[in-house]
Short mmCIF file of C-alpha atoms (C1' of nucleotides) in Angstrom, two decimals:
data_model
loop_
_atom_site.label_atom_id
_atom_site.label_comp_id
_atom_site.label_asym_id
_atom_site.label_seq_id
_atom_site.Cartn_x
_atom_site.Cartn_y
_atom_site.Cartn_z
CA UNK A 1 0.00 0.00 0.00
CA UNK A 2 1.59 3.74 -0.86
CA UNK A 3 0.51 6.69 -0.01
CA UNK A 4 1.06 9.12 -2.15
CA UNK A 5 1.04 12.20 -0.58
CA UNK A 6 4.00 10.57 1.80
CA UNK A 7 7.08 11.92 -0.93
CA UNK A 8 5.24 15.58 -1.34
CA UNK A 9 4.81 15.41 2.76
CA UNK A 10 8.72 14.38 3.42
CA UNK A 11 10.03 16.95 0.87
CA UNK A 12 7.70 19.96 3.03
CA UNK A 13 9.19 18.78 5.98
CA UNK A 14 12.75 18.98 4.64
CA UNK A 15 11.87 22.24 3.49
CA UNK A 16 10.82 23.39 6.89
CA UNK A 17 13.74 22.09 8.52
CA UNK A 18 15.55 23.72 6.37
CA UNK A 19 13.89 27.01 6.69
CA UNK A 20 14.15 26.63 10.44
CA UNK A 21 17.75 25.38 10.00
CA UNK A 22 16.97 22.44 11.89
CA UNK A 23 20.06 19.05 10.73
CA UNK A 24 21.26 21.58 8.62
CA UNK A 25 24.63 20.15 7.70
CA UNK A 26 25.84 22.08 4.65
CA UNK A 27 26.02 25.92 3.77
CA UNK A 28 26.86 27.44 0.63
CA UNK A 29 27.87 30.36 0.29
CA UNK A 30 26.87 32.66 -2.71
CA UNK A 31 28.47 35.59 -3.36
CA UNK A 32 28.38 36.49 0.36
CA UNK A 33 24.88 34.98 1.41
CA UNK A 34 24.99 31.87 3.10
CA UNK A 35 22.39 29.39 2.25
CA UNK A 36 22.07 26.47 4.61
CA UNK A 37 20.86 22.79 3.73
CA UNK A 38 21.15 18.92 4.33
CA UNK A 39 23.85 17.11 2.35
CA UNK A 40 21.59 14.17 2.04
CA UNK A 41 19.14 16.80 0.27
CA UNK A 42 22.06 18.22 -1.96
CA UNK A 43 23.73 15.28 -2.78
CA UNK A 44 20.37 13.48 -4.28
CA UNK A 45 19.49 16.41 -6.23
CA UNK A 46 22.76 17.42 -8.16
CA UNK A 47 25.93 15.61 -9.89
CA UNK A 48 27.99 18.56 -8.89
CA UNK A 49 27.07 18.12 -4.98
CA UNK A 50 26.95 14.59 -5.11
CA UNK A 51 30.69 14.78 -6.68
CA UNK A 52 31.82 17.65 -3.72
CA UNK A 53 29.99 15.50 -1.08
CA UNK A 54 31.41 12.24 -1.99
CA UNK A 55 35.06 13.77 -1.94
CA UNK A 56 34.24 15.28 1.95
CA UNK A 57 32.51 11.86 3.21
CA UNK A 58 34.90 10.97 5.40
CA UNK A 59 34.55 13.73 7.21
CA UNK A 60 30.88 13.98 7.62
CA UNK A 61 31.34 15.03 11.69
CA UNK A 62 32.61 18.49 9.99
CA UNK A 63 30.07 21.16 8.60
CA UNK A 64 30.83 21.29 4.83
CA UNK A 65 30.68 24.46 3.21
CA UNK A 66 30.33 25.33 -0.57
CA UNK A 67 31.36 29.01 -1.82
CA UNK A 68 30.04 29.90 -5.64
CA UNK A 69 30.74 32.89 -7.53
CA UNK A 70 29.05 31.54 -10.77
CA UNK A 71 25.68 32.50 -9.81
CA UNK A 72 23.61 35.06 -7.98
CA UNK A 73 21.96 34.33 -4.52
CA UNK A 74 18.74 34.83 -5.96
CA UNK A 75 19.43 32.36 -8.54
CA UNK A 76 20.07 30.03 -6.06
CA UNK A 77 17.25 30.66 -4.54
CA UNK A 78 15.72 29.21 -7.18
CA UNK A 79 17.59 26.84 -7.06
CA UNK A 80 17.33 25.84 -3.96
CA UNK A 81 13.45 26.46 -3.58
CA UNK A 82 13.09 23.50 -6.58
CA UNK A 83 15.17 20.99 -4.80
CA UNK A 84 13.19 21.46 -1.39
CA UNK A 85 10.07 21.60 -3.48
CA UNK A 86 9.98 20.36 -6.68
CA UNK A 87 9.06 24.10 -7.78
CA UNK A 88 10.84 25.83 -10.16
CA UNK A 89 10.03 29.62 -10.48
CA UNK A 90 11.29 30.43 -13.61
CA UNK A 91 10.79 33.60 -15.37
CA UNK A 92 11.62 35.24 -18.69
CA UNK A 93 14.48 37.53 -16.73
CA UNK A 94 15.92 34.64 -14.95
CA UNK A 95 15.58 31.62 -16.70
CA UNK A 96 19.30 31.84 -18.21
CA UNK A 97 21.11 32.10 -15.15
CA UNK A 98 19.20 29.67 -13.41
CA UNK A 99 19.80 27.69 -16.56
CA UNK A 100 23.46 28.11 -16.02
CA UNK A 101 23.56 27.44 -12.42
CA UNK A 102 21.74 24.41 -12.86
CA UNK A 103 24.42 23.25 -15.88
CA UNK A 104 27.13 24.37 -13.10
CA UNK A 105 25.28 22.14 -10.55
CA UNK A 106 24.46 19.86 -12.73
CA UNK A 107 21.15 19.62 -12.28
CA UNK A 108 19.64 17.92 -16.06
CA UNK A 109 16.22 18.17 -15.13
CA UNK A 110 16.42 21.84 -14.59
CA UNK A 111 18.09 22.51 -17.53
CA UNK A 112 15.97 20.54 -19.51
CA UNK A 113 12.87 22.60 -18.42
CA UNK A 114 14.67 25.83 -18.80
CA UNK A 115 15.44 24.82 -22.19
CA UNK A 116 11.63 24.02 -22.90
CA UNK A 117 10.94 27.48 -21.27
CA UNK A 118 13.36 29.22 -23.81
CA UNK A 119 12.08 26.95 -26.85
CA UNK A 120 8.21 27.92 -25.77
CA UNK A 121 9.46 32.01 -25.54
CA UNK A 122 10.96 31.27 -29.30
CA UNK A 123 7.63 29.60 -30.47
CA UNK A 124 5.20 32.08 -28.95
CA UNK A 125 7.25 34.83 -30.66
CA UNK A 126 6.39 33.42 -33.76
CA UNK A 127 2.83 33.09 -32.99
CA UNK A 128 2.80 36.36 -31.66
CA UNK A 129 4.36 37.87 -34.72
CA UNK A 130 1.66 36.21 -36.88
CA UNK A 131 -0.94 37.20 -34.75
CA UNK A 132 0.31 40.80 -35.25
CA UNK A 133 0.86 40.17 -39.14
CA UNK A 134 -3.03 38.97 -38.81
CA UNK A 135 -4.33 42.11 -36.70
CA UNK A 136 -6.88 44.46 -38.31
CA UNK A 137 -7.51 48.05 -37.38
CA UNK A 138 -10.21 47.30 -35.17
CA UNK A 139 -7.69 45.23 -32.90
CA UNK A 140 -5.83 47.95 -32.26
CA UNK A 141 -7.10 50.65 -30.18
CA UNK A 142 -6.09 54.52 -30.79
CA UNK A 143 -3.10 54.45 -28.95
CA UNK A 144 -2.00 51.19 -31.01
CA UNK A 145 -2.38 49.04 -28.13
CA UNK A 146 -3.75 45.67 -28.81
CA UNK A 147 -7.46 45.38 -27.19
CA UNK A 148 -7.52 41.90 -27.37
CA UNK A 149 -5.00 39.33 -25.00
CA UNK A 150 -5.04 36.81 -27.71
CA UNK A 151 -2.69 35.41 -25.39
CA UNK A 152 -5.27 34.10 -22.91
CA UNK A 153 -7.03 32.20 -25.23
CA UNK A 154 -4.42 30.25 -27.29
CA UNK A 155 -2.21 29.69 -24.22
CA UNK A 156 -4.88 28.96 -21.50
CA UNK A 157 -5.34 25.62 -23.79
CA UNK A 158 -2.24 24.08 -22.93
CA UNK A 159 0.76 26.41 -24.58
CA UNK A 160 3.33 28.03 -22.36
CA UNK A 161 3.33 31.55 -21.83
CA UNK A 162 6.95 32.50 -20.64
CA UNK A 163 6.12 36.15 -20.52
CA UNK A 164 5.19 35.61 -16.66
CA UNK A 165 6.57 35.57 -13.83
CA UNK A 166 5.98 32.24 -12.23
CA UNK A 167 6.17 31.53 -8.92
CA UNK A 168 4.84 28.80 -6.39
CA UNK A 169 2.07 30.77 -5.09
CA UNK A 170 1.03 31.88 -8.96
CA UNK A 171 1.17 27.99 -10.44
CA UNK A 172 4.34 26.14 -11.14
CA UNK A 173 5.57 24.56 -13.66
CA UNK A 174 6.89 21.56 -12.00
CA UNK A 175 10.02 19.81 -12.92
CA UNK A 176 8.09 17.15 -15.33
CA UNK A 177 7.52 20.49 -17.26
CA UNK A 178 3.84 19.56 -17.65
CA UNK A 179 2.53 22.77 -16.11
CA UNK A 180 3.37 25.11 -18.25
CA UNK A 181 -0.16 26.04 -19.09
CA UNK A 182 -0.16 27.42 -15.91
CA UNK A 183 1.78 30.71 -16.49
CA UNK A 184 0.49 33.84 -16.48
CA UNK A 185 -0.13 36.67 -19.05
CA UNK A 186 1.21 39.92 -19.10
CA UNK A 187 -1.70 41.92 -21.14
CA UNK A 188 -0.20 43.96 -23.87
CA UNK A 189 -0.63 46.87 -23.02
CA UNK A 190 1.18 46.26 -19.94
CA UNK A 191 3.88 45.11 -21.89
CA UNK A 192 3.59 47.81 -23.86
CA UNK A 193 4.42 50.40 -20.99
CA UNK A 194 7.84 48.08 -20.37
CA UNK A 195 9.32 48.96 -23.43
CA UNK A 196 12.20 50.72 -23.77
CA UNK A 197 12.19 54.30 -25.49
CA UNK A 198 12.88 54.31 -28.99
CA UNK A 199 16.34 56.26 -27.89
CA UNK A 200 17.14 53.80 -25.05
CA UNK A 201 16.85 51.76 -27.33
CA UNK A 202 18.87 52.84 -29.67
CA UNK A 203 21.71 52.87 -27.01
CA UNK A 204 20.43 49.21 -26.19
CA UNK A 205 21.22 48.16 -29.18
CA UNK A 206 24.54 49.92 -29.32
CA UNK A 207 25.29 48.52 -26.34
CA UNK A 208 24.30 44.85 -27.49
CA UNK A 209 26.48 45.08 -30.69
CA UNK A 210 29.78 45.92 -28.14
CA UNK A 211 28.63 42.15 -26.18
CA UNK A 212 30.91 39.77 -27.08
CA UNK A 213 28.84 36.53 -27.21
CA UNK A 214 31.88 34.11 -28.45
CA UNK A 215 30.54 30.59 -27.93
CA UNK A 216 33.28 28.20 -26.58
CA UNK A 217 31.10 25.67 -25.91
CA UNK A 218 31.32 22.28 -27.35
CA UNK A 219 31.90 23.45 -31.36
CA UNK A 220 35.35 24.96 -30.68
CA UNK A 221 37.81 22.19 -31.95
CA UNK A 222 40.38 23.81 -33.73
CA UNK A 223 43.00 22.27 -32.49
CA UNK A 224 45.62 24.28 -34.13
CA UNK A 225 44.56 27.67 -32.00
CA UNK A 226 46.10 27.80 -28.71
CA UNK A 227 43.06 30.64 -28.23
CA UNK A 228 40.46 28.17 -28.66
CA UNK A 229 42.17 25.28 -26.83
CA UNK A 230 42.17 27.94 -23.90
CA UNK A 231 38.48 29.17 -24.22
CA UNK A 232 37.25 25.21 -24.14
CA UNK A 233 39.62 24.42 -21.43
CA UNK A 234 38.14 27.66 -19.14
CA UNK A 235 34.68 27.63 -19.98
CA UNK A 236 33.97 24.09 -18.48
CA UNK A 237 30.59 23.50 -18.59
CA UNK A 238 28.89 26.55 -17.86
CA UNK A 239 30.73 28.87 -20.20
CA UNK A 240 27.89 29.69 -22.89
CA UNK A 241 25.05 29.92 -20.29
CA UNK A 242 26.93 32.09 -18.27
CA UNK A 243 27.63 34.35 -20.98
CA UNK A 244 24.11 34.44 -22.29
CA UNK A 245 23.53 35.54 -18.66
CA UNK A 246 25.89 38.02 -18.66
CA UNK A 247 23.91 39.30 -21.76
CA UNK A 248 20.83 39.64 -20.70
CA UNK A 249 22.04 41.36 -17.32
CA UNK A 250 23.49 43.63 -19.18
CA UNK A 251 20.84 44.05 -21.90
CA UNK A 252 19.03 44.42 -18.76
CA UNK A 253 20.70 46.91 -16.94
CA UNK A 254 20.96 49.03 -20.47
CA UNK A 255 17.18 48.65 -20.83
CA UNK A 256 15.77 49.40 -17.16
CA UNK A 257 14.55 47.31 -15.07
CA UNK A 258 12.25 45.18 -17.59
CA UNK A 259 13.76 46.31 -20.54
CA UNK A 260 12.23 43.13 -22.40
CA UNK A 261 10.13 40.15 -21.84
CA UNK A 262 10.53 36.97 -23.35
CA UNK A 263 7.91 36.01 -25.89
CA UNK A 264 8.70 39.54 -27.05
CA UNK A 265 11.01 38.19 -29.36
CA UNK A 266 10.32 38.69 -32.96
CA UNK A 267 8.46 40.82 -31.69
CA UNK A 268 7.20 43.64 -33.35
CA UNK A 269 8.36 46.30 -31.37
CA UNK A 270 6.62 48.58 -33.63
CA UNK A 271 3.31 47.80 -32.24
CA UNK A 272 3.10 51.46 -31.06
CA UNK A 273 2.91 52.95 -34.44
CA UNK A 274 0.54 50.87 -36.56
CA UNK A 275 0.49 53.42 -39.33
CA UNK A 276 4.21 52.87 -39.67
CA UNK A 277 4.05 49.09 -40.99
CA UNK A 278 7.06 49.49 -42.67
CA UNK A 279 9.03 50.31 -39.73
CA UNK A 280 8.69 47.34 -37.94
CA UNK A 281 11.32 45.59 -36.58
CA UNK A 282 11.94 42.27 -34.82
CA UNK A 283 13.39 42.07 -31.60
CA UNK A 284 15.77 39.89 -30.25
CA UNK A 285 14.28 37.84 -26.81
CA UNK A 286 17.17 37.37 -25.26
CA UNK A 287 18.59 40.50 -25.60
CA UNK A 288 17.58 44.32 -26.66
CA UNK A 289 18.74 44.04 -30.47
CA UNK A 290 16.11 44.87 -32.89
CA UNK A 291 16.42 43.96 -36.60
CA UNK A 292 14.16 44.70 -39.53
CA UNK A 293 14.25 41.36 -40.82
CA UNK A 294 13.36 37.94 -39.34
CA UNK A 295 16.12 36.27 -41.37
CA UNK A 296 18.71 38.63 -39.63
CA UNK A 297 17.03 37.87 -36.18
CA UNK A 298 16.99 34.19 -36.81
CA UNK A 299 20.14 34.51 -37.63
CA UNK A 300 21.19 36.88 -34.46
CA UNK A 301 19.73 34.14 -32.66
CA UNK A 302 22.72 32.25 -33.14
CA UNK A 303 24.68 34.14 -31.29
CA UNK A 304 22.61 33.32 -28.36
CA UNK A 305 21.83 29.68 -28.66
CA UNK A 306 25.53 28.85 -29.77
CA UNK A 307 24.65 27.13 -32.61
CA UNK A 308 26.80 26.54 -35.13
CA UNK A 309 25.75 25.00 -38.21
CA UNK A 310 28.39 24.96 -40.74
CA UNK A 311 31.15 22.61 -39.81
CA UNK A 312 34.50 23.41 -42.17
CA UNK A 313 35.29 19.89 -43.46
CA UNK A 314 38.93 20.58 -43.81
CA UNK A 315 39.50 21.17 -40.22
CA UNK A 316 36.29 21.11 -38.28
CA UNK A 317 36.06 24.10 -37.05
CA UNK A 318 32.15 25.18 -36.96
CA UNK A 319 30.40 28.69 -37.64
CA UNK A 320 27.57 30.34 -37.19
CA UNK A 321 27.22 31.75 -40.58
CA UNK A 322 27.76 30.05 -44.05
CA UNK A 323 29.59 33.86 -45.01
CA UNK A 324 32.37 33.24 -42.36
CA UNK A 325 33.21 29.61 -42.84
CA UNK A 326 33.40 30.37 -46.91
CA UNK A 327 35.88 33.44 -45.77
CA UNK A 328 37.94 31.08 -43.52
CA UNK A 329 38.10 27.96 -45.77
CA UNK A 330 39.01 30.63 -48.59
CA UNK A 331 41.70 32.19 -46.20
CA UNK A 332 43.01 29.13 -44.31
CA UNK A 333 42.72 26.28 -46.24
CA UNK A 334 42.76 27.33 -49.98
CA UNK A 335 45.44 30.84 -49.44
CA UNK A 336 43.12 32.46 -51.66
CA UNK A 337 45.38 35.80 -50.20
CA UNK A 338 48.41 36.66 -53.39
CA UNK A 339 50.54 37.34 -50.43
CA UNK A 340 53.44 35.85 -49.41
CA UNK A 341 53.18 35.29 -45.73
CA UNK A 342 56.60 36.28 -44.65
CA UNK A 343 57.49 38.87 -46.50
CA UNK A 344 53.91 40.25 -46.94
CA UNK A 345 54.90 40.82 -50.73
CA UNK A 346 52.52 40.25 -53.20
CA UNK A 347 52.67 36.95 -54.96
CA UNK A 348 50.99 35.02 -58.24
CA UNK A 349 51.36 31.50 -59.07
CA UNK A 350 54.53 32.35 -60.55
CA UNK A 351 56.23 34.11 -58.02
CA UNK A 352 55.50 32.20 -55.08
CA UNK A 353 53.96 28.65 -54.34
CA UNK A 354 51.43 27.63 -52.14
CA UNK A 355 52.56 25.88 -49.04
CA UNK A 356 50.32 23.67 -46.67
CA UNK A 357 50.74 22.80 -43.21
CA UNK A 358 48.30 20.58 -41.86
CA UNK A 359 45.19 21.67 -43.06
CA UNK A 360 46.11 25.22 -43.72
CA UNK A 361 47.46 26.73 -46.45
CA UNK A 362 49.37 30.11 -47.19
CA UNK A 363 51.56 31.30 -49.61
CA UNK A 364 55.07 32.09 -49.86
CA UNK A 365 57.14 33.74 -52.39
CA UNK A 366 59.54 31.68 -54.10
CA UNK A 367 62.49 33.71 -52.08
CA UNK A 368 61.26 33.28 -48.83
CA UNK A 369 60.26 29.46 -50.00
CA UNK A 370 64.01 29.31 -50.55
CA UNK A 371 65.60 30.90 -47.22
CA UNK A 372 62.90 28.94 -45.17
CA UNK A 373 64.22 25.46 -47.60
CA UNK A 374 60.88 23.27 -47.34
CA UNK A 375 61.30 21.09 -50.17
CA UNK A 376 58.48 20.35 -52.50
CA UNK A 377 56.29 17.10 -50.91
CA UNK A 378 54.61 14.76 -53.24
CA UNK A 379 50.80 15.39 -51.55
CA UNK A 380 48.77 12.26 -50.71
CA UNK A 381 45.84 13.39 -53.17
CA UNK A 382 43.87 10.55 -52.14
CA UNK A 383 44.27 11.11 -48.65
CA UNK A 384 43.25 15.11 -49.03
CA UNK A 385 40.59 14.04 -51.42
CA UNK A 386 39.40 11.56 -47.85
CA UNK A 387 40.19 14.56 -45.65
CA UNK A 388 38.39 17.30 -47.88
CA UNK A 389 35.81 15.39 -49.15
CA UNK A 390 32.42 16.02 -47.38
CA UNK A 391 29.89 13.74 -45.59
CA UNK A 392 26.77 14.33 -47.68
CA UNK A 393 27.48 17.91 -47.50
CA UNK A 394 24.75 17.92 -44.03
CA UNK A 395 25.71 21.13 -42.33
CA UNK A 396 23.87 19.80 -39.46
CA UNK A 397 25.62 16.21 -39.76
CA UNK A 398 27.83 16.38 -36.80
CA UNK A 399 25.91 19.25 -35.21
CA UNK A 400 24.20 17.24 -32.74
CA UNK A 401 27.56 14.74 -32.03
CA UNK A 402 28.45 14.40 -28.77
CA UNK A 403 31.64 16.72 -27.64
CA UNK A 404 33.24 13.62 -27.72
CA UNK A 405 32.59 12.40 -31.10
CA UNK A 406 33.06 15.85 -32.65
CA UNK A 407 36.91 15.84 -30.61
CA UNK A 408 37.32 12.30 -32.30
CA UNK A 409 36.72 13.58 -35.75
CA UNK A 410 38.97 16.68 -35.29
CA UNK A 411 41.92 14.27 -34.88
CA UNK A 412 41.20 12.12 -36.97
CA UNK A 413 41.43 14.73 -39.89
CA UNK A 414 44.39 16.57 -38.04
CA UNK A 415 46.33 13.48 -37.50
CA UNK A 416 45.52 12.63 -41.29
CA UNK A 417 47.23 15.68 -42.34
CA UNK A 418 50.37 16.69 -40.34
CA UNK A 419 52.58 17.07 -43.11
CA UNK A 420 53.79 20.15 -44.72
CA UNK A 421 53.51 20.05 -48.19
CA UNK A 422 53.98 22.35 -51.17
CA UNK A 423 51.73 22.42 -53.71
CA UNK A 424 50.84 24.40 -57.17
CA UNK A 425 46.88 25.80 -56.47
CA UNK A 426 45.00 26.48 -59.66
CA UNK A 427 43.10 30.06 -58.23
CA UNK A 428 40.67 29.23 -60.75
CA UNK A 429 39.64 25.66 -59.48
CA UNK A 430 35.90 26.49 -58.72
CA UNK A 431 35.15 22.73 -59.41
CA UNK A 432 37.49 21.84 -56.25
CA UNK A 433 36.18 23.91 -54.43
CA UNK A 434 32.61 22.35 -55.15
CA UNK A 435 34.03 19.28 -54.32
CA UNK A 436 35.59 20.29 -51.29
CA UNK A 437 33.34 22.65 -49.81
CA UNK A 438 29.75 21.52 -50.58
CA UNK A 439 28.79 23.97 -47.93
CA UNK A 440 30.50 27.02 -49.45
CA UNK A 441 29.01 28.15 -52.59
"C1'" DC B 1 54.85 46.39 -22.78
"C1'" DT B 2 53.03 47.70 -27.16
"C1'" DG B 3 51.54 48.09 -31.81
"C1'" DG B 4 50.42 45.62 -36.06
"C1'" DG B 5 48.19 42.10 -38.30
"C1'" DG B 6 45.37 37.88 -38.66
"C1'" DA B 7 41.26 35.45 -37.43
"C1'" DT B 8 36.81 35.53 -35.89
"C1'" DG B 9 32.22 36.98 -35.31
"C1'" DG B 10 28.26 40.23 -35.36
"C1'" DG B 11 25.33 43.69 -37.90
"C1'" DG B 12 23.56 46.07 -42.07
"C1'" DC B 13 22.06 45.46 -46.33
"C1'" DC B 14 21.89 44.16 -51.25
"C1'" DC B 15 20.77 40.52 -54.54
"C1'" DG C 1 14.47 33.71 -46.64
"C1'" DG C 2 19.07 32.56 -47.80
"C1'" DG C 3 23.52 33.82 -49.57
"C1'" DG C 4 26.98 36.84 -49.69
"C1'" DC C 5 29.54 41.07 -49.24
"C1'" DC C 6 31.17 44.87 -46.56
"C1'" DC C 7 32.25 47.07 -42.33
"C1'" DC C 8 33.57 47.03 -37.78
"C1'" DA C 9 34.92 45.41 -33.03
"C1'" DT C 10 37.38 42.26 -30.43
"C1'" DC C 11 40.68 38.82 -29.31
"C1'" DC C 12 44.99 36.84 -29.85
"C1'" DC C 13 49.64 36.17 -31.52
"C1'" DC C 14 53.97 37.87 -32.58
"C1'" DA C 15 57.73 40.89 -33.52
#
DNA sequence: CTGGGGATGGGGCCC
DNA sequence: GGGGCCCCATCCCCA
């Protein structure tokens, strides 16, 4: 015989013991505010406690204390309130820190429902856009405010809404992420009194084109740059969440204090001035960047999400944009630059020769070829041909390969290829470059 | 330590 | 909407 309200009872009392700091055998200390907890508690709730807590279990007479700088207290709060409850209070202004603490604490369930929160933001922006593209005159009152919350009926039936703010007392979505119906609705015309000025947000966006949103994360495998190497070693596991964090606080903090909400994105931010269709713009959720076009936000988006789509089949490396993997295949791999790369002169096919070193190629004139004195190398072509030679051409073949896998190939084609080699390099080969790059056009 | 240059990545915008 | 080009900022390496 169970009874079920036995696990929901136990986790209450925890939480009140914990509240009243009652067994309370572990604090953590964030950024200067001390949390207290059970280990027990911590240790069956995260991989990165249950690591810390294994290494200090021989000396479980002694207090153990955890410091973190990678997070905020009220982050952890959230944190913390979901592993004493089962409640996650996510909202559109904290879900990407909590989604980084929770990758630091290693906590999948949480991240898996803050990615579902982020996914449903992206989707209801789209709906949201169409519903704009779709609104007549008469939705729109005189000061260009929507009169209708279409929002309340299309989301009430089961969508998310990730415009609230949700906590425990307003309906939670619980960790199974099957609650999201339950989140609330910001009308639009309160929305409408959130957003920025059209000069703050000019600045905003100023400000957002100065963020530096390099992705580490698991795409960086250029093995041959010492930066990268150092930006995967540093970033551990948190790296891209944290600086999508760092983003929006700083979108924030440019923008006032809700200078965006999600589901806003793609948004029309426009929605002010409906006699000025052709003014509207799209705006980014995540951060305050406005574009004009969809295709630029979707592709601003990228910047965000970390996704990289467009592997380099000579060496691995992935970008965000087909545009920057064509200009560094053309500039590292095929020394599509008439300059010699010592003396900086300017070279043609028969002044200087094309030299390759791995997978990368430059050119050198024939007098520096001479003082450096790398003989000429007979070039495996078949071997190239394997190395250059695509797999189906699928940008998004290896995209969802394990860090792991991705590393494997790296070396693999790296290893292949540690030669240096001189070859002649026909500018004019368009057809090997089809062949070798069916991803660069 | 510093300046120059290369590589990378983001935005605007044209086709 | 995608591709591609241009411009610019930033990071990093190297002399």
């Amino acid at each position: 015989m169970e009874i079920s309200s036995h696990q929901s009872h136990l986790l209450e009392q925890l939480n009140e013991q914990r509240r009243q700091d009652v067994f309370c055998d572990c604090s953590i200390l964030v950024e200067g505010k001390v949390f207290k907890a059970h280990r027990n508690v911590l240790f069956a709730s995260s991989g990165y406690f249950k690591m810390l807590l294994s290494q200090n279990s021989k000396e479980t007479s002694q207090p153990t204390t955890a410091t973190f700088q990678a997070f905020s207290p009220d982050t952890f709060t959230v944190i913390l309130d979901f592993v004493y409850s089962g409640k996650l209070s996510l909202t559109g202004q904290n879900v990407i820190e909590v989604m980084s603490a929770a990758s630091f604490l290693q906590m999948t369930d949480v991240i898996g429902v803050c990615k579902t929160f982020i996914k449903s933001s992206l989707d209801i922006s789209e709906k949201e856009k169409d519903r704009y593209f779709s609104l007549s005159d008469k939705d729109v009152n005189s000061n260009g405010i929507e009169r209708s919350p279409f929002y309340s009926s299309s989301w009430q039936e089961g969508s998310s809404s990730p415009h609230s703010h949700l906590s425990p007392d307003q309906g939670t979505g619980g960790i199974s992420g099957k609650s999201w119906n339950k989140y609330n609705y910001h009308p639009a015309s309160q929305r409408n009194t959130q957003q920025p000025s059209a000069k703050h947000e000019k600045d905003s966006i100023k400000k957002a084109k100065r963020l530096r949103l390099s992705q580490p994360s698991e795409v960086t495998h250029f093995k041959s740059s010492k930066r990268e190497a150092r930006t995967s070693n540093s970033s551990s596991h948190i790296s891209q969440s944290e600086e999508q964090a760092q983003a929006q606080t700083d979108a924030e903090m440019d923008s006032g204090p809700v200078g965006y909400q999600y589901g806003q994105g793609s948004d029309v931010t426009s929605r002010s001035f409906p006699d000025d269709l052709p003014r509207m713009q799209f705006k980014c959720p995540y951060c305050t960047h406005v574009v004009k076009r969809k295709a630029d936000l979707k592709r601003h988006l990228r910047c965000h999400t970390g996704e990289r789509p467009y592997p380099c089949q000579a060496c691995g490396k992935r970008f965000s944009r087909l545009d920057h993997l064509s200009s560094h295949f053309r500039t590292i791999h095929q020394a599509c630059k008439l300059i010699c790369r010592k003396c900086k002169r300017h070279v043609t096919d028969l002044t200087g020769q094309v030299v390759q070193e791995g997978t990368r190629r430059y050119r050198l004139c024939n007098e520096c070829l001479a003082e450096v004195g790398i003989d000429s190398l007979p070039i495996d072509l078949e071997a190239e041909q394997h190395l250059m030679s695509p797999s189906d051409g699928d940008k998004d073949s290896r995209w969802h390969l394990s860090e792991d896998e991705n590393r494997s190939y790296v070396e693999i084609v790296e290893d292949g290829s540690a030669d240096l080699v001189i070859q002649q390099v026909d500018d004019s080969e368009e057809e090997e470059e089809k062949e070798i790059k069916p991803n660069i056009r």
